[in-house]
Tab-separated table of C-alpha atoms and ligand atoms in Angstrom:
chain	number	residue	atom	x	y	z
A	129	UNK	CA	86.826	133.187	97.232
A	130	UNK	CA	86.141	129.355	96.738
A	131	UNK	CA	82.502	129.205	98.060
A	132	UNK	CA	82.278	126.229	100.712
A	133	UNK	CA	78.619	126.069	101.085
A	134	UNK	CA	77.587	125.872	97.111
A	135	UNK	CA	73.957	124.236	96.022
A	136	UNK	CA	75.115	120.519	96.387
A	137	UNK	CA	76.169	121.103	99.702
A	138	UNK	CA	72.487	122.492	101.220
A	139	UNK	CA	71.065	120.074	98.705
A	140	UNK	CA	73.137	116.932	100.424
A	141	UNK	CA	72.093	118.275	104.034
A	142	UNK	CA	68.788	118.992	103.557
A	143	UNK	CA	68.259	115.298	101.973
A	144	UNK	CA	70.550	113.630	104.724
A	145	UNK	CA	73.680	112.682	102.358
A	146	UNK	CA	76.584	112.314	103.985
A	147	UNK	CA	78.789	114.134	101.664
A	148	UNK	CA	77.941	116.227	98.528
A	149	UNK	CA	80.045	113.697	96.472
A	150	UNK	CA	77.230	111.683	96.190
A	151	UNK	CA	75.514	113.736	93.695
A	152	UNK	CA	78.920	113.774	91.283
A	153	UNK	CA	78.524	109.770	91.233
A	154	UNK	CA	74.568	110.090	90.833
A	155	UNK	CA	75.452	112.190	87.304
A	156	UNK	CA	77.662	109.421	86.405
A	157	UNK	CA	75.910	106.994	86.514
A	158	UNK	CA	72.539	108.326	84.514
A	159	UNK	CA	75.021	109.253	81.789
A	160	UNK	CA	76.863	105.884	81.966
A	161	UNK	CA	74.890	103.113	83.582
A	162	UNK	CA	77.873	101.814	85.364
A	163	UNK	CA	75.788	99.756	87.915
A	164	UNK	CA	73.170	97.314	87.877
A	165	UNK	CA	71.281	95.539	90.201
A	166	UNK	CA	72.802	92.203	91.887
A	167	UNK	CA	76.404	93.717	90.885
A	168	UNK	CA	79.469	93.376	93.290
A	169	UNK	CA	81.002	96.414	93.666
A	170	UNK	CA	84.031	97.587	95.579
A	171	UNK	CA	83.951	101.397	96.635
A	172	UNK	CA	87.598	102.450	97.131
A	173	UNK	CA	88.195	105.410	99.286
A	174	UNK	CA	84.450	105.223	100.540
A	175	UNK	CA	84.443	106.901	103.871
A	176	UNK	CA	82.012	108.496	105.181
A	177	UNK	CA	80.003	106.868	102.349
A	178	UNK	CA	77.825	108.970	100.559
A	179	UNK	CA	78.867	106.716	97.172
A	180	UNK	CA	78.134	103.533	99.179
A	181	UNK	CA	74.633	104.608	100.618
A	182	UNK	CA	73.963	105.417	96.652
A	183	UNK	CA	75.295	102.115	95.367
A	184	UNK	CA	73.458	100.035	97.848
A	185	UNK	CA	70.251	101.762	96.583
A	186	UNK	CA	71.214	100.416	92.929
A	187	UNK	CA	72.994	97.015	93.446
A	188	UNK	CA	69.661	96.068	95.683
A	189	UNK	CA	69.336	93.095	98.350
A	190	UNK	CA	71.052	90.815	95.453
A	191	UNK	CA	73.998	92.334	95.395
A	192	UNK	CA	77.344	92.669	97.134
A	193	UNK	CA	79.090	96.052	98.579
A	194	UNK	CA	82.739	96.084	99.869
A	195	UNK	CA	84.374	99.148	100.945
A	196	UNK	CA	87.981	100.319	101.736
A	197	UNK	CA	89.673	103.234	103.596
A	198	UNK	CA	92.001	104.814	106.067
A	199	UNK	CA	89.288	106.030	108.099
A	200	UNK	CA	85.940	104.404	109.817
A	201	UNK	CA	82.937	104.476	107.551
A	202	UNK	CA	80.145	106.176	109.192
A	203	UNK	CA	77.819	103.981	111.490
A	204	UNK	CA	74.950	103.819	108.582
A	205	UNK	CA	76.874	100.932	107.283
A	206	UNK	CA	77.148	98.677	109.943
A	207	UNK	CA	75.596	95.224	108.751
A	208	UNK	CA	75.468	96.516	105.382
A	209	UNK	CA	78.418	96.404	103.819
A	210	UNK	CA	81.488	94.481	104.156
A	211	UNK	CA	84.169	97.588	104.985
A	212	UNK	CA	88.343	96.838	105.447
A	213	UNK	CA	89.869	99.367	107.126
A	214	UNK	CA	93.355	99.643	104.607
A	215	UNK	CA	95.705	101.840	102.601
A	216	UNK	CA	95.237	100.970	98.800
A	217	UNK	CA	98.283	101.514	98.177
A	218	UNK	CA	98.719	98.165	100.694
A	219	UNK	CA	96.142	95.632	99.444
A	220	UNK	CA	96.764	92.256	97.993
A	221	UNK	CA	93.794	91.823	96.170
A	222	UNK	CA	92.469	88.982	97.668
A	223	UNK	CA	91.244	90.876	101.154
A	224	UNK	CA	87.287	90.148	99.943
A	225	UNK	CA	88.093	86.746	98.165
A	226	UNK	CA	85.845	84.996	100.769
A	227	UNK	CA	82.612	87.030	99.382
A	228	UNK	CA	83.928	87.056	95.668
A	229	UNK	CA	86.497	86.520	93.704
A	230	UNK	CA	85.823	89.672	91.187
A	231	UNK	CA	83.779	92.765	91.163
A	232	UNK	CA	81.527	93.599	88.393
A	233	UNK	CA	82.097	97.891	89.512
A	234	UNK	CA	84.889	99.164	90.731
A	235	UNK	CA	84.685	103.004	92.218
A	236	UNK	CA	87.534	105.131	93.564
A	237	UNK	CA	86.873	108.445	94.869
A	238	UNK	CA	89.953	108.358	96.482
A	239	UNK	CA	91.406	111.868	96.883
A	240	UNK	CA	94.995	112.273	98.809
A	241	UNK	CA	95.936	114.735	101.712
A	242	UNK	CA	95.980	118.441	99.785
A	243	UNK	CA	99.206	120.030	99.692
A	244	UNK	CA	97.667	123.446	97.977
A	245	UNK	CA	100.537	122.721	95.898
A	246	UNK	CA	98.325	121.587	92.528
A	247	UNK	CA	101.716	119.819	90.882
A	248	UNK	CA	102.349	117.227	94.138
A	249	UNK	CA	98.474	116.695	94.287
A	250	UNK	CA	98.359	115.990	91.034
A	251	UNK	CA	101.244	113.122	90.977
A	252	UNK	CA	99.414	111.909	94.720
A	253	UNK	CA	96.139	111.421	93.128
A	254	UNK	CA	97.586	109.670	89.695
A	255	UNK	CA	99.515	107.507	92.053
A	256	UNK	CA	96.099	106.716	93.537
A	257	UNK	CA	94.949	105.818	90.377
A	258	UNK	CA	97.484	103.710	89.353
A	259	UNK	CA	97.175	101.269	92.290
A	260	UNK	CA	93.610	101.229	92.114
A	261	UNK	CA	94.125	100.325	88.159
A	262	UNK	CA	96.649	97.416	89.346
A	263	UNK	CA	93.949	96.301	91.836
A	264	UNK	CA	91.167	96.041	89.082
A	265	UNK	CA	93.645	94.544	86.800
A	266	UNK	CA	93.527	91.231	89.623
A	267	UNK	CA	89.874	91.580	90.498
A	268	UNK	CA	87.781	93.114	87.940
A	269	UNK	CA	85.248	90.921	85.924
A	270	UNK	CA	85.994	91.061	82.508
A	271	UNK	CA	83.350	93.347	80.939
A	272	UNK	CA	83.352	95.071	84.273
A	273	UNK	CA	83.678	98.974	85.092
A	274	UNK	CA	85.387	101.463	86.425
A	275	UNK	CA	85.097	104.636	87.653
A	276	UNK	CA	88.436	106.605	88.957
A	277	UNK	CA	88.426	110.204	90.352
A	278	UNK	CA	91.527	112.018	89.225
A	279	UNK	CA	93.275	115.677	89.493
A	280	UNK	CA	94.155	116.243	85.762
A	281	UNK	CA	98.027	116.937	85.513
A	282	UNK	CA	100.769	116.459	82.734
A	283	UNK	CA	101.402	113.002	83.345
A	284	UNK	CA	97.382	112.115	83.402
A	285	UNK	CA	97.216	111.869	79.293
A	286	UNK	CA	99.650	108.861	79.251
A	287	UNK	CA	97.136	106.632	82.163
A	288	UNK	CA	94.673	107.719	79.914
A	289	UNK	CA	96.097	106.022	77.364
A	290	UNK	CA	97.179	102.603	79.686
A	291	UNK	CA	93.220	102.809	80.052
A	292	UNK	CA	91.877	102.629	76.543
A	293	UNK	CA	94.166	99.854	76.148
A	294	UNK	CA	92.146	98.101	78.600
A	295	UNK	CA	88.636	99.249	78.073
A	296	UNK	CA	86.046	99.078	75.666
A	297	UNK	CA	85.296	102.431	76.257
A	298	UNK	CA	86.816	105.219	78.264
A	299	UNK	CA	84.706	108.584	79.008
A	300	UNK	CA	86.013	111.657	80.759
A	301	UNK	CA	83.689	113.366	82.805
A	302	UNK	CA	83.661	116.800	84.925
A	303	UNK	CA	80.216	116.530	86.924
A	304	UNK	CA	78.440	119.594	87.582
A	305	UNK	CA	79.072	118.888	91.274
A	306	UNK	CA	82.708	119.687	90.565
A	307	UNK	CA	83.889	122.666	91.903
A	308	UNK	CA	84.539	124.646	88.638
A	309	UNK	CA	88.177	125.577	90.103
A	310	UNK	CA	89.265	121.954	90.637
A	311	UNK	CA	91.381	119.771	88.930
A	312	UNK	CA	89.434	117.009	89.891
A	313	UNK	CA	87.589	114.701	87.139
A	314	UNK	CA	86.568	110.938	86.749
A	315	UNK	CA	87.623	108.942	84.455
A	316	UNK	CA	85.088	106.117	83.068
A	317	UNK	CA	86.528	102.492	81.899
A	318	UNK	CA	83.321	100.646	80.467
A	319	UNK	CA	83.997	97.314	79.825
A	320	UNK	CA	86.851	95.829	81.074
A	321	UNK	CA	88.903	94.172	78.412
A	322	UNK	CA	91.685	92.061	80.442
A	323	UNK	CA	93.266	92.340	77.594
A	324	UNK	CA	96.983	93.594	79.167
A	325	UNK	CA	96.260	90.260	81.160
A	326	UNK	CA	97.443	88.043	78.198
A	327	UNK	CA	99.135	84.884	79.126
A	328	UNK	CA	98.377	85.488	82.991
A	329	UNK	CA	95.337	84.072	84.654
A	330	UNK	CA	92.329	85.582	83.455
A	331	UNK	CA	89.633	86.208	85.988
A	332	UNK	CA	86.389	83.844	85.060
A	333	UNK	CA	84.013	85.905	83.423
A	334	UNK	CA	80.780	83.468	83.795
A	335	UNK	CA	78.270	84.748	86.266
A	336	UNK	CA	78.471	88.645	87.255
A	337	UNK	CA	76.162	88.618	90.118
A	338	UNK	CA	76.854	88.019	93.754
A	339	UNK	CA	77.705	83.557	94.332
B	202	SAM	C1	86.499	112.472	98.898
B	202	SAM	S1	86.627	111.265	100.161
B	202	SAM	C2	85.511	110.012	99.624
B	202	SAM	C3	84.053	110.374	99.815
B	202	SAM	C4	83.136	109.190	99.608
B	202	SAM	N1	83.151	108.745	98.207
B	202	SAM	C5	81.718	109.532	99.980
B	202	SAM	O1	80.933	109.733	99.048
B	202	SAM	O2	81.384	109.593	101.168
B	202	SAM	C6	88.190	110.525	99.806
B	202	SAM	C7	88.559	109.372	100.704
B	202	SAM	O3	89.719	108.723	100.178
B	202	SAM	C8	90.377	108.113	101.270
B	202	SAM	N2	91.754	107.738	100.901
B	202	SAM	C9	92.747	108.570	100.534
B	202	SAM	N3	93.886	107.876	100.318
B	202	SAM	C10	93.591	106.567	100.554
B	202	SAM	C11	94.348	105.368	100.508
B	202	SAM	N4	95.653	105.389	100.198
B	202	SAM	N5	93.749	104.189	100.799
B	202	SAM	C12	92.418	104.183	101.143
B	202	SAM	N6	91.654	105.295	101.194
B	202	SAM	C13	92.211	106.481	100.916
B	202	SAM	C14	90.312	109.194	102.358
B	202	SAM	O4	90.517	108.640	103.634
B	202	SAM	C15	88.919	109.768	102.143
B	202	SAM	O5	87.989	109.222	103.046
């Protein structure tokens, strides 16, 4: 039986996380250095905000946090970060454009509705994926990152591949927060190469830190 209540769980209660999650993104990030202080970093699929209490730890007073979902982020945030209340799947691209005009991170952790049926979870979650790829493809820095959760499936080799195009570097990683029995993975774009963006306007690369 899939245990509920593993070792991240009472870890992430006992220090006051809001969701175990947290600790999957905290393993990331030692291993990949995606953020740095002063970035500006939209957190996609953030509620309740486990990722976004983390990031605003990293990015510091300098920085900039925006945050997206279909449900409230918890109260923490209030003040704190600037939170839209939106389906991805939805967004223009230009719903933060008063704070910035590009992100130096962008995070999805973005997980859909859970038939039990792993096939149609797996095609939810790539679709996920893809419109948070088209998303950072309008609003992510060049030389920027990006950090996608995704439930490995048949069709996941071939984004994959749409990725390295685009990326310096891609990494796969399984955190040990995973449960072992899940599909679920991240994928890591380091280095955001605009390159697919030939011919179309080119986000300005000069300063990566918050105006
Ligand atoms: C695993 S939770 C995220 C946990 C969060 N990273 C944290 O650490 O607290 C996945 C979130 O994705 C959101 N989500 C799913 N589909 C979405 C969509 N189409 N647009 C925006 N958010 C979505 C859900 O509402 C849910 O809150």
């Amino acid at each position: 039986m899939r245990q509920l209540h593993d070792r991240f769980f009472r870890q992430a209660k006992r220090e006051g996380k809001l969701a175990r999650s947290v600790y999957k993104l905290e393993e990331i990030d030692r291993r990949d250095h995606i953020f740095h202080p002063g970035d500006r970093v939209l957190d996609l699929g953030a509620s309740p905000g486990s990722w976004l209490e983390y990031i605003l730890g990293v990015i510091g007073p300098k920085g900039l946090a925006c945050a997206v979902d279909l449900k409230e982020l918890h109260p923490r945030f209030n003040g704190q970060a600037h939170f839209q209340q939106l389906d991805i799947r939805q967004m223009a691209g230009d719903e933060f454009s008063r704070l910035t005009p590009h992100f130096d991170v962008i995070v999805s952790d973005m997980a859909p509705n859970t038939s039990g049926i792993h096939l149609v979870d797996q095609v939810r979650s790539l679709e996920l994926c893809q419109s948070a790829f088209a998303l950072a493809r309008r609003i992510l820095r060049p030389g920027g990152n990006l950090l996608l959760k995704i439930f490995s499936g048949p069709d996941s080799p071939r984004f994959r591949r749409e990725l390295t195009q685009e990326f310096r570097e891609l990494r796969l990683r399984k955190p040990d927060a995973c449960r072992q029995e899940s599909s679920e993975s991240y994928l890591v774009g380091l280095g955001f190469t605009a390159r697919g963006l030939a011919g179309a306007a080119v986000p300005d690369g000069g300063s990566s830190k918050c105006p």
